Amino acid sequence: MRIYQVKDYKEMSRKAANIISAQVIMKPDAVLGLATGSTPIGTYRQLTEWYQKGDLDFSEVRSVNLDEYKGLSADNDQSYAYFMGANLFDHVNIKPENTHIPNGLNEDIEGECKRYDAVISALGGVDLQLLGIGNNGHIGFNEPGEAFQTGTHCVKLTENTIAANARFFASMDDVPKFAYTMGVGNIMQARAILLVASGEAKAEAVYNSFFGPVTPRVPASILQFHQNVYLVADEAALSLCRANHCI
Ligand code: PGA
């Protein structure tokens, strides 16, 4: 694992965008695994800026996103498909047909999971997977549990997550109760992994994931078994690693 210790969110975003750019420049038709959440927004903004300056070309890039809420259409402004449009896809020259996200409207759970695994395989696997990390060490919607899940699967959202999301919806009933997510196995098959983390709230998850025991109770800890992980984190997110003399 290579750790890039940066000052703050802005530097994290720039460094992460540098790594993604390097991938796209070295392999113009790279398969990027993409993530949603607040952490990657600055990275996408930086990539957009470099694209607009003419330094980056996404015309051959393919992408697969980690996850999507079940029951939300791509035009619902809470869906991850909408997020990707608003934060990256609508601003760069990636071809819509080259972007892939689980289909939240597919009611056939088994069919959708198989379809998405087949999409990833047909692309030849992921070259670089971008990941955020949850405060509890989750990656994608792989929450702490008793076992690691391998392939794409449908997860029941915890009461906590549903309650936290409620503020974005008209009523509690509108909040999705399930989500499709790549499994930890899909993530581990990526040829390289770029995990971004910013802020004190992530310090424990980062420490436990990279310097604690490998356990499904901390899903990101499995990344310790991956050969090619880049961790880009700011001082606050790395504070516990530093306090424990791990870095
Ligand atoms: P965040 O979420 O970037 O909004 O903190 C990360 C995650 O939960 O994976």
PDB file of C-alpha atoms and ligand atoms in Angstrom:
ATOM      1  CA  MET A   1       0.000   0.000   0.000  1.00  0.00           C
ATOM      2  CA  ARG A   2       1.172   3.471  -0.800  1.00  0.00           C
ATOM      3  CA  ILE A   3      -0.035   6.221   1.527  1.00  0.00           C
ATOM      4  CA  TYR A   4      -0.229   9.804   0.326  1.00  0.00           C
ATOM      5  CA  GLN A   5      -0.535  12.017   3.362  1.00  0.00           C
ATOM      6  CA  VAL A   6      -1.913  15.402   2.357  1.00  0.00           C
ATOM      7  CA  LYS A   7      -2.865  18.538   4.234  1.00  0.00           C
ATOM      8  CA  ASP A   8      -6.566  18.848   3.635  1.00  0.00           C
ATOM      9  CA  TYR A   9      -9.567  18.013   1.463  1.00  0.00           C
ATOM     10  CA  LYS A  10      -8.376  20.223  -1.380  1.00  0.00           C
ATOM     11  CA  GLU A  11      -4.987  18.510  -1.574  1.00  0.00           C
ATOM     12  CA  MET A  12      -6.622  15.095  -1.252  1.00  0.00           C
ATOM     13  CA  SER A  13      -8.857  15.894  -4.216  1.00  0.00           C
ATOM     14  CA  ARG A  14      -5.939  17.077  -6.316  1.00  0.00           C
ATOM     15  CA  LYS A  15      -3.777  14.052  -5.530  1.00  0.00           C
ATOM     16  CA  ALA A  16      -6.627  11.614  -6.214  1.00  0.00           C
ATOM     17  CA  ALA A  17      -7.382  13.374  -9.501  1.00  0.00           C
ATOM     18  CA  ASN A  18      -3.662  13.145 -10.383  1.00  0.00           C
ATOM     19  CA  ILE A  19      -3.731   9.372  -9.899  1.00  0.00           C
ATOM     20  CA  ILE A  20      -6.921   8.978 -11.973  1.00  0.00           C
ATOM     21  CA  SER A  21      -5.436  11.216 -14.681  1.00  0.00           C
ATOM     22  CA  ALA A  22      -2.277   9.129 -14.769  1.00  0.00           C
ATOM     23  CA  GLN A  23      -4.416   6.042 -15.322  1.00  0.00           C
ATOM     24  CA  VAL A  24      -6.427   7.672 -18.131  1.00  0.00           C
ATOM     25  CA  ILE A  25      -3.325   9.062 -19.839  1.00  0.00           C
ATOM     26  CA  MET A  26      -1.500   5.713 -19.683  1.00  0.00           C
ATOM     27  CA  LYS A  27      -4.578   3.767 -20.820  1.00  0.00           C
ATOM     28  CA  PRO A  28      -7.108   5.995 -22.625  1.00  0.00           C
ATOM     29  CA  ASP A  29      -9.743   3.219 -22.637  1.00  0.00           C
ATOM     30  CA  ALA A  30      -9.251   2.411 -18.943  1.00  0.00           C
ATOM     31  CA  VAL A  31     -12.126   1.014 -16.917  1.00  0.00           C
ATOM     32  CA  LEU A  32     -12.617   3.301 -13.940  1.00  0.00           C
ATOM     33  CA  GLY A  33     -14.577   2.083 -10.930  1.00  0.00           C
ATOM     34  CA  LEU A  34     -16.338   5.160  -9.572  1.00  0.00           C
ATOM     35  CA  ALA A  35     -17.845   6.103  -6.233  1.00  0.00           C
ATOM     36  CA  THR A  36     -20.416   8.541  -4.899  1.00  0.00           C
ATOM     37  CA  GLY A  37     -20.604  10.344  -1.546  1.00  0.00           C
ATOM     38  CA  SER A  38     -19.236  13.696  -0.488  1.00  0.00           C
ATOM     39  CA  THR A  39     -15.542  12.719  -0.471  1.00  0.00           C
ATOM     40  CA  PRO A  40     -14.996  12.234  -4.246  1.00  0.00           C
ATOM     41  CA  ILE A  41     -16.814  15.428  -5.276  1.00  0.00           C
ATOM     42  CA  GLY A  42     -13.616  17.540  -5.178  1.00  0.00           C
ATOM     43  CA  THR A  43     -11.772  14.864  -7.159  1.00  0.00           C
ATOM     44  CA  TYR A  44     -14.448  14.945  -9.879  1.00  0.00           C
ATOM     45  CA  ARG A  45     -14.344  18.742  -9.893  1.00  0.00           C
ATOM     46  CA  GLN A  46     -10.568  18.691 -10.416  1.00  0.00           C
ATOM     47  CA  LEU A  47     -10.855  16.120 -13.225  1.00  0.00           C
ATOM     48  CA  THR A  48     -13.513  18.302 -14.866  1.00  0.00           C
ATOM     49  CA  GLU A  49     -11.205  21.314 -14.648  1.00  0.00           C
ATOM     50  CA  TRP A  50      -8.327  19.452 -16.289  1.00  0.00           C
ATOM     51  CA  TYR A  51     -10.671  18.129 -18.984  1.00  0.00           C
ATOM     52  CA  GLN A  52     -11.857  21.678 -19.691  1.00  0.00           C
ATOM     53  CA  LYS A  53      -8.244  22.852 -19.978  1.00  0.00           C
ATOM     54  CA  GLY A  54      -7.692  20.156 -22.586  1.00  0.00           C
ATOM     55  CA  ASP A  55      -5.362  18.054 -20.437  1.00  0.00           C
ATOM     56  CA  LEU A  56      -7.636  15.008 -20.183  1.00  0.00           C
ATOM     57  CA  ASP A  57      -9.749  13.030 -22.614  1.00  0.00           C
ATOM     58  CA  PHE A  58     -12.511  10.672 -21.474  1.00  0.00           C
ATOM     59  CA  SER A  59     -13.746   9.748 -24.961  1.00  0.00           C
ATOM     60  CA  GLU A  60     -12.603   6.135 -24.649  1.00  0.00           C
ATOM     61  CA  VAL A  61     -12.890   5.726 -20.881  1.00  0.00           C
ATOM     62  CA  ARG A  62     -15.364   3.168 -19.548  1.00  0.00           C
ATOM     63  CA  SER A  63     -16.799   3.344 -16.038  1.00  0.00           C
ATOM     64  CA  VAL A  64     -18.622   1.149 -13.548  1.00  0.00           C
ATOM     65  CA  ASN A  65     -20.103   2.588 -10.388  1.00  0.00           C
ATOM     66  CA  LEU A  66     -20.035   0.805  -7.074  1.00  0.00           C
ATOM     67  CA  ASP A  67     -23.681   1.021  -6.115  1.00  0.00           C
ATOM     68  CA  GLU A  68     -27.190   2.400  -6.577  1.00  0.00           C
ATOM     69  CA  TYR A  69     -30.360   2.656  -4.505  1.00  0.00           C
ATOM     70  CA  LYS A  70     -32.975   0.086  -5.426  1.00  0.00           C
ATOM     71  CA  GLY A  71     -36.207   1.727  -6.517  1.00  0.00           C
ATOM     72  CA  LEU A  72     -34.759   5.044  -7.711  1.00  0.00           C
ATOM     73  CA  SER A  73     -34.681   5.991 -11.376  1.00  0.00           C
ATOM     74  CA  ALA A  74     -31.698   7.769 -12.947  1.00  0.00           C
ATOM     75  CA  ASP A  75     -33.652  11.054 -13.026  1.00  0.00           C
ATOM     76  CA  ASN A  76     -34.389  10.989  -9.299  1.00  0.00           C
ATOM     77  CA  ASP A  77     -32.023  13.570  -7.844  1.00  0.00           C
ATOM     78  CA  GLN A  78     -31.138  11.222  -4.971  1.00  0.00           C
ATOM     79  CA  SER A  79     -30.031   8.408  -7.259  1.00  0.00           C
ATOM     80  CA  TYR A  80     -26.353   7.741  -7.773  1.00  0.00           C
ATOM     81  CA  ALA A  81     -26.903   7.860 -11.544  1.00  0.00           C
ATOM     82  CA  TYR A  82     -28.090  11.458 -11.111  1.00  0.00           C
ATOM     83  CA  PHE A  83     -25.117  12.216  -8.828  1.00  0.00           C
ATOM     84  CA  MET A  84     -22.639  10.981 -11.422  1.00  0.00           C
ATOM     85  CA  GLY A  85     -24.240  13.105 -14.132  1.00  0.00           C
ATOM     86  CA  ALA A  86     -24.258  16.202 -11.965  1.00  0.00           C
ATOM     87  CA  ASN A  87     -20.724  15.769 -10.605  1.00  0.00           C
ATOM     88  CA  LEU A  88     -18.795  14.316 -13.549  1.00  0.00           C
ATOM     89  CA  PHE A  89     -20.439  12.736 -16.581  1.00  0.00           C
ATOM     90  CA  ASP A  90     -22.313  15.846 -17.761  1.00  0.00           C
ATOM     91  CA  HIS A  91     -19.108  17.900 -17.672  1.00  0.00           C
ATOM     92  CA  VAL A  92     -16.628  15.664 -19.516  1.00  0.00           C
ATOM     93  CA  ASN A  93     -16.634  13.798 -22.833  1.00  0.00           C
ATOM     94  CA  ILE A  94     -17.266  10.309 -21.454  1.00  0.00           C
ATOM     95  CA  LYS A  95     -19.803   8.520 -23.681  1.00  0.00           C
ATOM     96  CA  PRO A  96     -23.043   7.748 -21.823  1.00  0.00           C
ATOM     97  CA  GLU A  97     -23.056   4.229 -23.284  1.00  0.00           C
ATOM     98  CA  ASN A  98     -19.651   3.632 -21.689  1.00  0.00           C
ATOM     99  CA  THR A  99     -20.905   4.412 -18.173  1.00  0.00           C
ATOM    100  CA  HIS A 100     -22.442   1.663 -16.065  1.00  0.00           C
ATOM    101  CA  ILE A 101     -24.389   1.842 -12.821  1.00  0.00           C
ATOM    102  CA  PRO A 102     -26.609  -0.844 -11.271  1.00  0.00           C
ATOM    103  CA  ASN A 103     -30.190  -0.415 -12.489  1.00  0.00           C
ATOM    104  CA  GLY A 104     -32.120   0.678  -9.413  1.00  0.00           C
ATOM    105  CA  LEU A 105     -35.418   0.034 -11.177  1.00  0.00           C
ATOM    106  CA  ASN A 106     -34.751  -3.640 -11.823  1.00  0.00           C
ATOM    107  CA  GLU A 107     -37.075  -5.560  -9.492  1.00  0.00           C
ATOM    108  CA  ASP A 108     -35.421  -8.855 -10.409  1.00  0.00           C
ATOM    109  CA  ILE A 109     -32.707  -8.831  -7.754  1.00  0.00           C
ATOM    110  CA  GLU A 110     -30.916 -11.978  -8.841  1.00  0.00           C
ATOM    111  CA  GLY A 111     -31.095 -10.928 -12.489  1.00  0.00           C
ATOM    112  CA  GLU A 112     -29.721  -7.455 -11.803  1.00  0.00           C
ATOM    113  CA  CYS A 113     -26.827  -8.759  -9.700  1.00  0.00           C
ATOM    114  CA  LYS A 114     -25.876 -11.275 -12.382  1.00  0.00           C
ATOM    115  CA  ARG A 115     -26.238  -8.652 -15.100  1.00  0.00           C
ATOM    116  CA  TYR A 116     -23.937  -6.221 -13.287  1.00  0.00           C
ATOM    117  CA  ASP A 117     -21.268  -8.846 -12.590  1.00  0.00           C
ATOM    118  CA  ALA A 118     -21.419  -9.722 -16.303  1.00  0.00           C
ATOM    119  CA  VAL A 119     -21.019  -6.041 -17.252  1.00  0.00           C
ATOM    120  CA  ILE A 120     -17.834  -5.818 -15.172  1.00  0.00           C
ATOM    121  CA  SER A 121     -16.476  -9.054 -16.675  1.00  0.00           C
ATOM    122  CA  ALA A 122     -17.322  -7.990 -20.235  1.00  0.00           C
ATOM    123  CA  LEU A 123     -15.320  -4.798 -19.702  1.00  0.00           C
ATOM    124  CA  GLY A 124     -12.334  -6.935 -18.748  1.00  0.00           C
ATOM    125  CA  GLY A 125     -12.424  -5.907 -15.085  1.00  0.00           C
ATOM    126  CA  VAL A 126     -11.696  -2.605 -13.399  1.00  0.00           C
ATOM    127  CA  ASP A 127      -8.313  -0.907 -13.884  1.00  0.00           C
ATOM    128  CA  LEU A 128      -8.633   1.626 -11.077  1.00  0.00           C
ATOM    129  CA  GLN A 129     -11.361   1.551  -8.435  1.00  0.00           C
ATOM    130  CA  LEU A 130     -12.042   4.777  -6.548  1.00  0.00           C
ATOM    131  CA  LEU A 131     -13.437   4.253  -3.043  1.00  0.00           C
ATOM    132  CA  GLY A 132     -14.671   6.400  -0.194  1.00  0.00           C
ATOM    133  CA  ILE A 133     -14.900   4.862   3.256  1.00  0.00           C
ATOM    134  CA  GLY A 134     -17.748   4.961   5.742  1.00  0.00           C
ATOM    135  CA  ASN A 135     -17.198   5.936   9.372  1.00  0.00           C
ATOM    136  CA  ASN A 136     -17.798   2.258  10.152  1.00  0.00           C
ATOM    137  CA  GLY A 137     -15.310   1.057   7.516  1.00  0.00           C
ATOM    138  CA  HIS A 138     -17.889   0.262   4.830  1.00  0.00           C
ATOM    139  CA  ILE A 139     -16.944   0.324   1.142  1.00  0.00           C
ATOM    140  CA  GLY A 140     -19.725   0.697  -1.391  1.00  0.00           C
ATOM    141  CA  PHE A 141     -22.758  -0.553   0.534  1.00  0.00           C
ATOM    142  CA  ASN A 142     -20.761  -3.420   2.046  1.00  0.00           C
ATOM    143  CA  GLU A 143     -21.619  -2.806   5.681  1.00  0.00           C
ATOM    144  CA  PRO A 144     -19.897  -4.437   8.680  1.00  0.00           C
ATOM    145  CA  GLY A 145     -21.136  -8.005   9.071  1.00  0.00           C
ATOM    146  CA  GLU A 146     -20.277 -11.613   9.701  1.00  0.00           C
ATOM    147  CA  ALA A 147     -18.901 -12.367   6.252  1.00  0.00           C
ATOM    148  CA  PHE A 148     -17.510 -10.693   3.147  1.00  0.00           C
ATOM    149  CA  GLN A 149     -19.907 -10.796   0.154  1.00  0.00           C
ATOM    150  CA  THR A 150     -18.235 -11.583  -3.121  1.00  0.00           C
ATOM    151  CA  GLY A 151     -20.286 -10.405  -6.080  1.00  0.00           C
ATOM    152  CA  THR A 152     -22.910  -7.743  -6.733  1.00  0.00           C
ATOM    153  CA  HIS A 153     -25.744  -8.115  -4.245  1.00  0.00           C
ATOM    154  CA  CYS A 154     -28.737  -6.310  -2.858  1.00  0.00           C
ATOM    155  CA  VAL A 155     -28.432  -5.006   0.699  1.00  0.00           C
ATOM    156  CA  LYS A 156     -31.126  -3.983   3.144  1.00  0.00           C
ATOM    157  CA  LEU A 157     -30.206  -0.545   4.429  1.00  0.00           C
ATOM    158  CA  THR A 158     -29.882  -0.204   8.181  1.00  0.00           C
ATOM    159  CA  GLU A 159     -32.435   1.854  10.124  1.00  0.00           C
ATOM    160  CA  ASN A 160     -29.642   4.360  10.772  1.00  0.00           C
ATOM    161  CA  THR A 161     -28.909   4.836   7.090  1.00  0.00           C
ATOM    162  CA  ILE A 162     -32.612   5.160   6.266  1.00  0.00           C
ATOM    163  CA  ALA A 163     -33.084   7.738   9.018  1.00  0.00           C
ATOM    164  CA  ALA A 164     -29.972   9.653   7.903  1.00  0.00           C
ATOM    165  CA  ASN A 165     -31.265   9.732   4.309  1.00  0.00           C
ATOM    166  CA  ALA A 166     -34.780  10.782   5.258  1.00  0.00           C
ATOM    167  CA  ARG A 167     -33.907  14.471   5.133  1.00  0.00           C
ATOM    168  CA  PHE A 168     -33.427  14.260   1.365  1.00  0.00           C
ATOM    169  CA  PHE A 169     -36.901  12.819   0.715  1.00  0.00           C
ATOM    170  CA  ALA A 170     -40.485  14.060   1.003  1.00  0.00           C
ATOM    171  CA  SER A 171     -41.353  11.343   3.498  1.00  0.00           C
ATOM    172  CA  MET A 172     -39.806   8.371   5.280  1.00  0.00           C
ATOM    173  CA  ASP A 173     -41.719   6.054   2.905  1.00  0.00           C
ATOM    174  CA  ASP A 174     -39.895   7.519  -0.091  1.00  0.00           C
ATOM    175  CA  VAL A 175     -36.463   6.656   1.326  1.00  0.00           C
ATOM    176  CA  PRO A 176     -35.033   3.579  -0.410  1.00  0.00           C
ATOM    177  CA  LYS A 177     -34.850   0.534   1.846  1.00  0.00           C
ATOM    178  CA  PHE A 178     -32.492  -1.482  -0.348  1.00  0.00           C
ATOM    179  CA  ALA A 179     -29.474  -0.858  -2.547  1.00  0.00           C
ATOM    180  CA  TYR A 180     -27.497  -2.767  -5.144  1.00  0.00           C
ATOM    181  CA  THR A 181     -23.759  -2.821  -4.532  1.00  0.00           C
ATOM    182  CA  MET A 182     -20.639  -4.425  -5.934  1.00  0.00           C
ATOM    183  CA  GLY A 183     -19.339  -6.996  -3.490  1.00  0.00           C
ATOM    184  CA  VAL A 184     -15.997  -6.948  -1.762  1.00  0.00           C
ATOM    185  CA  GLY A 185     -14.900  -9.600  -4.275  1.00  0.00           C
ATOM    186  CA  ASN A 186     -15.635  -7.277  -7.216  1.00  0.00           C
ATOM    187  CA  ILE A 187     -13.673  -4.507  -5.507  1.00  0.00           C
ATOM    188  CA  MET A 188     -10.704  -6.770  -4.736  1.00  0.00           C
ATOM    189  CA  GLN A 189     -10.495  -7.817  -8.388  1.00  0.00           C
ATOM    190  CA  ALA A 190      -9.740  -4.264  -9.483  1.00  0.00           C
ATOM    191  CA  ARG A 191      -6.146  -3.991 -10.692  1.00  0.00           C
ATOM    192  CA  ALA A 192      -5.573  -0.900  -8.542  1.00  0.00           C
ATOM    193  CA  ILE A 193      -7.546   0.747  -5.758  1.00  0.00           C
ATOM    194  CA  LEU A 194      -7.583   4.411  -4.792  1.00  0.00           C
ATOM    195  CA  LEU A 195      -9.208   5.118  -1.441  1.00  0.00           C
ATOM    196  CA  VAL A 196      -9.841   8.713  -0.460  1.00  0.00           C
ATOM    197  CA  ALA A 197     -10.537   9.884   3.084  1.00  0.00           C
ATOM    198  CA  SER A 198     -10.828  13.308   4.641  1.00  0.00           C
ATOM    199  CA  GLY A 199     -11.566  14.540   8.131  1.00  0.00           C
ATOM    200  CA  GLU A 200     -11.393  13.446  11.742  1.00  0.00           C
ATOM    201  CA  ALA A 201     -14.620  11.420  11.443  1.00  0.00           C
ATOM    202  CA  LYS A 202     -12.768   8.942   9.202  1.00  0.00           C
ATOM    203  CA  ALA A 203      -9.678   8.565  11.439  1.00  0.00           C
ATOM    204  CA  GLU A 204     -10.858   5.452  13.263  1.00  0.00           C
ATOM    205  CA  ALA A 205     -12.109   3.735  10.103  1.00  0.00           C
ATOM    206  CA  VAL A 206      -8.814   4.446   8.296  1.00  0.00           C
ATOM    207  CA  TYR A 207      -6.736   3.182  11.232  1.00  0.00           C
ATOM    208  CA  ASN A 208      -8.838   0.034  11.728  1.00  0.00           C
ATOM    209  CA  SER A 209      -8.976  -0.699   8.007  1.00  0.00           C
ATOM    210  CA  PHE A 210      -5.295  -0.419   7.245  1.00  0.00           C
ATOM    211  CA  PHE A 211      -3.631  -1.264  10.547  1.00  0.00           C
ATOM    212  CA  GLY A 212      -6.172  -3.424  12.400  1.00  0.00           C
ATOM    213  CA  PRO A 213      -7.125  -7.069  11.870  1.00  0.00           C
ATOM    214  CA  VAL A 214      -8.686  -8.063   8.544  1.00  0.00           C
ATOM    215  CA  THR A 215     -12.311  -8.741   9.387  1.00  0.00           C
ATOM    216  CA  PRO A 216     -15.745  -8.394   7.772  1.00  0.00           C
ATOM    217  CA  ARG A 217     -16.620  -6.249  10.786  1.00  0.00           C
ATOM    218  CA  VAL A 218     -14.432  -3.590   9.102  1.00  0.00           C
ATOM    219  CA  PRO A 219     -15.111  -4.246   5.393  1.00  0.00           C
ATOM    220  CA  ALA A 220     -12.301  -2.008   4.091  1.00  0.00           C
ATOM    221  CA  SER A 221      -9.761  -4.052   6.086  1.00  0.00           C
ATOM    222  CA  ILE A 222      -9.781  -6.633   3.272  1.00  0.00           C
ATOM    223  CA  LEU A 223      -7.849  -4.073   1.214  1.00  0.00           C
ATOM    224  CA  GLN A 224      -4.774  -5.081   3.236  1.00  0.00           C
ATOM    225  CA  PHE A 225      -4.749  -8.198   1.035  1.00  0.00           C
ATOM    226  CA  HIS A 226      -4.717  -6.163  -2.186  1.00  0.00           C
ATOM    227  CA  GLN A 227      -1.365  -5.668  -3.912  1.00  0.00           C
ATOM    228  CA  ASN A 228      -1.966  -2.244  -5.355  1.00  0.00           C
ATOM    229  CA  VAL A 229      -3.722   0.167  -3.020  1.00  0.00           C
ATOM    230  CA  TYR A 230      -3.251   3.930  -2.993  1.00  0.00           C
ATOM    231  CA  LEU A 231      -4.582   5.632   0.124  1.00  0.00           C
ATOM    232  CA  VAL A 232      -4.921   9.387  -0.254  1.00  0.00           C
ATOM    233  CA  ALA A 233      -5.913  10.887   3.064  1.00  0.00           C
ATOM    234  CA  ASP A 234      -5.590  14.192   4.823  1.00  0.00           C
ATOM    235  CA  GLU A 235      -3.891  14.816   8.156  1.00  0.00           C
ATOM    236  CA  ALA A 236      -7.150  14.582  10.114  1.00  0.00           C
ATOM    237  CA  ALA A 237      -8.119  11.247   8.557  1.00  0.00           C
ATOM    238  CA  LEU A 238      -4.628   9.889   9.283  1.00  0.00           C
ATOM    239  CA  SER A 239      -4.421  11.296  12.818  1.00  0.00           C
ATOM    240  CA  LEU A 240      -4.944   7.962  14.572  1.00  0.00           C
ATOM    241  CA  CYS A 241      -2.471   6.177  12.293  1.00  0.00           C
ATOM    242  CA  ARG A 242       0.089   8.821  13.184  1.00  0.00           C
ATOM    243  CA  ALA A 243      -0.709   8.741  16.911  1.00  0.00           C
ATOM    244  CA  ASN A 244      -0.139   4.981  16.847  1.00  0.00           C
ATOM    245  CA  HIS A 245       3.155   5.380  14.954  1.00  0.00           C
ATOM    246  CA  CYS A 246       1.899   3.375  11.956  1.00  0.00           C
ATOM    247  CA  ILE A 247       3.030   6.037   9.506  1.00  0.00           C
TER     248      ILE A 247
HETATM  249  P1  PGA B   1     -18.755  10.202   2.298  1.00  0.00           P
HETATM  250  O1  PGA B   1     -19.183   8.685   2.247  1.00  0.00           O
HETATM  251  O2  PGA B   1     -17.761  10.390   1.213  1.00  0.00           O
HETATM  252  O3  PGA B   1     -20.041  10.953   2.047  1.00  0.00           O
HETATM  253  O4  PGA B   1     -18.187  10.446   3.672  1.00  0.00           O
HETATM  254  C1  PGA B   1     -18.206   7.740   2.053  1.00  0.00           C
HETATM  255  C2  PGA B   1     -18.833   6.397   2.139  1.00  0.00           C
HETATM  256  O5  PGA B   1     -19.786   6.231   2.921  1.00  0.00           O
HETATM  257  O6  PGA B   1     -18.368   5.497   1.440  1.00  0.00           O
END
